[in-house]
Coordinates of C-alpha atoms in Angstrom, one line a residue:
M13 CA 178.8 58.8 135.2
R14 CA 182.3 59.6 134.3
A15 CA 182.8 62.0 136.9
I16 CA 181.5 59.3 139.5
R17 CA 184.3 57.0 138.5
V18 CA 186.6 60.0 138.8
A19 CA 185.5 60.8 142.0
S20 CA 185.3 57.1 143.3
A21 CA 189.2 56.6 142.3
A22 CA 190.3 59.8 143.8
L23 CA 188.3 58.7 147.1
L24 CA 190.2 55.6 146.7
G25 CA 193.5 57.0 146.5
V26 CA 192.8 59.1 149.6
A27 CA 191.8 56.4 151.6
A28 CA 194.9 54.1 150.8
L29 CA 197.1 56.8 151.6
S30 CA 195.4 57.8 154.8
L31 CA 195.3 53.9 155.8
S32 CA 199.1 53.8 155.1
A33 CA 200.2 56.6 157.4
P34 CA 199.5 55.2 160.6
A35 CA 201.0 51.7 159.5
A36 CA 204.4 53.4 158.8
H37 CA 204.3 55.5 162.0
A38 CA 204.0 52.1 163.9
A39 CA 206.6 50.1 162.1
R40 CA 209.1 53.2 163.3
G41 CA 208.2 51.7 167.0
S42 CA 207.5 55.5 168.2
D43 CA 205.3 56.2 171.0
I44 CA 202.1 57.7 170.6
T45 CA 201.2 60.5 173.1
S46 CA 198.9 63.5 173.3
F47 CA 201.8 65.6 173.8
G48 CA 204.9 66.1 171.3
F49 CA 208.9 65.5 173.1
G50 CA 212.0 65.9 171.5
V51 CA 216.0 65.8 172.3
T52 CA 218.1 67.9 170.3
P53 CA 220.9 66.9 169.2
S54 CA 219.9 63.3 168.8
A55 CA 223.4 62.4 169.0
V56 CA 225.9 63.9 171.3
A57 CA 229.5 63.4 172.5
P58 CA 230.0 62.4 176.4
G59 CA 229.9 65.5 178.4
G60 CA 227.6 67.4 175.9
Q61 CA 224.8 69.3 176.3
V62 CA 221.1 68.4 174.9
I63 CA 217.6 70.1 174.8
L64 CA 215.0 68.1 176.4
R65 CA 211.7 69.7 174.2
V66 CA 208.0 69.0 175.1
D67 CA 204.9 70.5 173.5
G68 CA 201.4 70.5 174.8
C69 CA 202.0 68.8 178.2
H70 CA 200.2 70.8 180.6
R71 CA 201.2 69.4 183.7
R72 CA 205.1 69.1 184.9
T73 CA 207.1 66.7 182.5
T74 CA 209.9 64.7 184.1
V75 CA 212.5 63.4 181.8
S76 CA 215.1 60.5 182.9
S77 CA 217.6 58.2 181.0
G78 CA 220.3 56.6 182.3
V79 CA 222.9 58.9 180.6
F80 CA 222.1 62.2 182.6
D81 CA 220.1 63.1 186.1
A82 CA 216.6 63.4 185.5
V83 CA 215.3 67.0 185.2
S84 CA 211.7 68.4 185.7
I85 CA 210.3 71.0 183.1
P86 CA 207.6 72.7 184.9
R87 CA 204.3 73.8 183.8
G88 CA 204.3 76.3 181.1
Q89 CA 207.7 75.7 180.1
S90 CA 208.5 74.2 177.0
S91 CA 212.3 73.0 177.4
A92 CA 215.3 72.3 179.5
T93 CA 219.1 71.7 179.0
V94 CA 221.0 69.0 180.4
T95 CA 224.6 67.8 180.1
V96 CA 225.1 64.1 179.5
D97 CA 227.6 62.1 181.7
A98 CA 231.0 62.5 180.8
D99 CA 231.6 58.6 181.4
A100 CA 229.0 57.8 178.7
R101 CA 230.0 55.1 176.3
P102 CA 230.6 56.3 172.6
G103 CA 228.2 54.1 170.3
T104 CA 225.8 53.4 173.1
V105 CA 222.1 54.2 172.4
Y106 CA 219.8 55.2 175.5
E107 CA 216.5 55.6 175.9
V108 CA 215.3 58.8 177.3
T109 CA 211.6 58.9 178.7
F110 CA 209.2 61.8 178.8
Q111 CA 206.6 61.7 181.6
C112 CA 203.4 63.9 181.4
G113 CA 200.9 63.2 184.1
D114 CA 199.8 59.4 183.2
E115 CA 201.6 59.3 179.6
S116 CA 205.0 58.9 179.0
G117 CA 206.7 58.5 175.6
R118 CA 210.4 57.5 174.7
T119 CA 213.3 58.3 172.3
D120 CA 216.7 57.6 171.6
L121 CA 219.6 59.6 172.6
T122 CA 223.2 58.3 170.5
I123 CA 226.3 58.9 172.3
I124 CA 229.2 59.8 169.4
G125 CA 232.9 59.6 169.8
V126 CA 234.8 62.3 171.0
H127 CA 236.6 64.3 168.5
P128 CA 240.1 65.4 168.9
T129 CA 240.6 68.9 170.0
R130 CA 241.2 71.6 167.3
H131 CA 243.9 74.0 167.7
P132 CA 244.0 77.4 165.9
G133 CA 245.6 77.2 162.7
H134 CA 245.0 73.5 162.7
H135 CA 243.4 72.4 159.1
P136 CA 241.3 69.0 159.5
T137 CA 242.3 66.4 156.9
R138 CA 238.8 65.3 156.0
G139 CA 235.6 66.9 155.8
S140 CA 232.8 67.1 158.4
H141 CA 230.8 63.9 159.2
A142 CA 227.3 65.2 158.0
G143 CA 223.6 63.5 157.4
A144 CA 221.9 60.7 159.5
G145 CA 223.2 57.5 157.7
G146 CA 220.8 56.6 155.1
T147 CA 217.8 58.4 156.2
V148 CA 215.7 61.3 155.6
A149 CA 214.0 63.1 158.3
G150 CA 213.7 59.8 160.5
F151 CA 212.4 57.8 157.4
D152 CA 214.5 55.1 155.8
L153 CA 214.9 54.1 152.2
S154 CA 212.5 51.0 152.6
E155 CA 209.9 53.3 154.0
I156 CA 210.1 56.0 151.2
G157 CA 210.1 53.2 148.5
L158 CA 207.1 51.3 150.1
G159 CA 205.2 54.9 150.1
A160 CA 206.3 55.3 146.5
A161 CA 204.7 52.2 145.8
L162 CA 201.8 52.7 147.4
V163 CA 201.2 56.0 145.7
A164 CA 201.9 54.7 142.3
G165 CA 199.9 51.9 142.8
T166 CA 197.0 54.3 143.8
L167 CA 197.3 56.5 141.0
G168 CA 197.6 53.7 138.4
V169 CA 194.6 52.3 139.5
A170 CA 192.3 55.6 139.6
W171 CA 193.9 56.4 135.9
H172 CA 192.7 52.9 135.1
W173 CA 188.9 53.5 136.0
A174 CA 188.9 56.9 134.8
R175 CA 190.0 55.2 131.2
R176 CA 187.5 52.5 131.4
R177 CA 184.6 52.8 128.9
P178 CA 181.2 51.9 129.7
E179 CA 180.1 48.3 129.1
D180 CA 176.7 49.2 127.3
G181 CA 178.5 51.6 124.6
S182 CA 176.7 54.6 125.7
H183 CA 178.7 57.8 126.2
S184 CA 178.2 60.0 129.5

């Protein structure tokens, strides 16, 4: 009888976790496609270059944005490099659209400020800018906290069910 309770608690935990993952993904506003896509880096200075990546599209992929000329990634290739317009405004976020057949997916490209040119022998007075502004791999702290709370709650319920004594006083 105890094994049934433990198994039930474990299954409940797995079900809760699997049902919360799609909701967290949808909350981020990402497009769901049968193919993968991305822009690297996701933040670039005006006139900089980015790599457009596509995975799992078995057709020609067209990539377009208001910050660079449309580019076509031929069938069988997985990436292309484009140059961002030199007159792109820093602080602006542009949408990049990947079109594979009848499906399309979108992601953002952020234009960052231009850093001053460094001269040989010149040492910067401040450290380099690093990180993604309070996010970890695309998740913000509220999503991580919500996920941790769901996991903790599920484990607590599973522990409670596993420790419950039978009502009739019999031991299994």
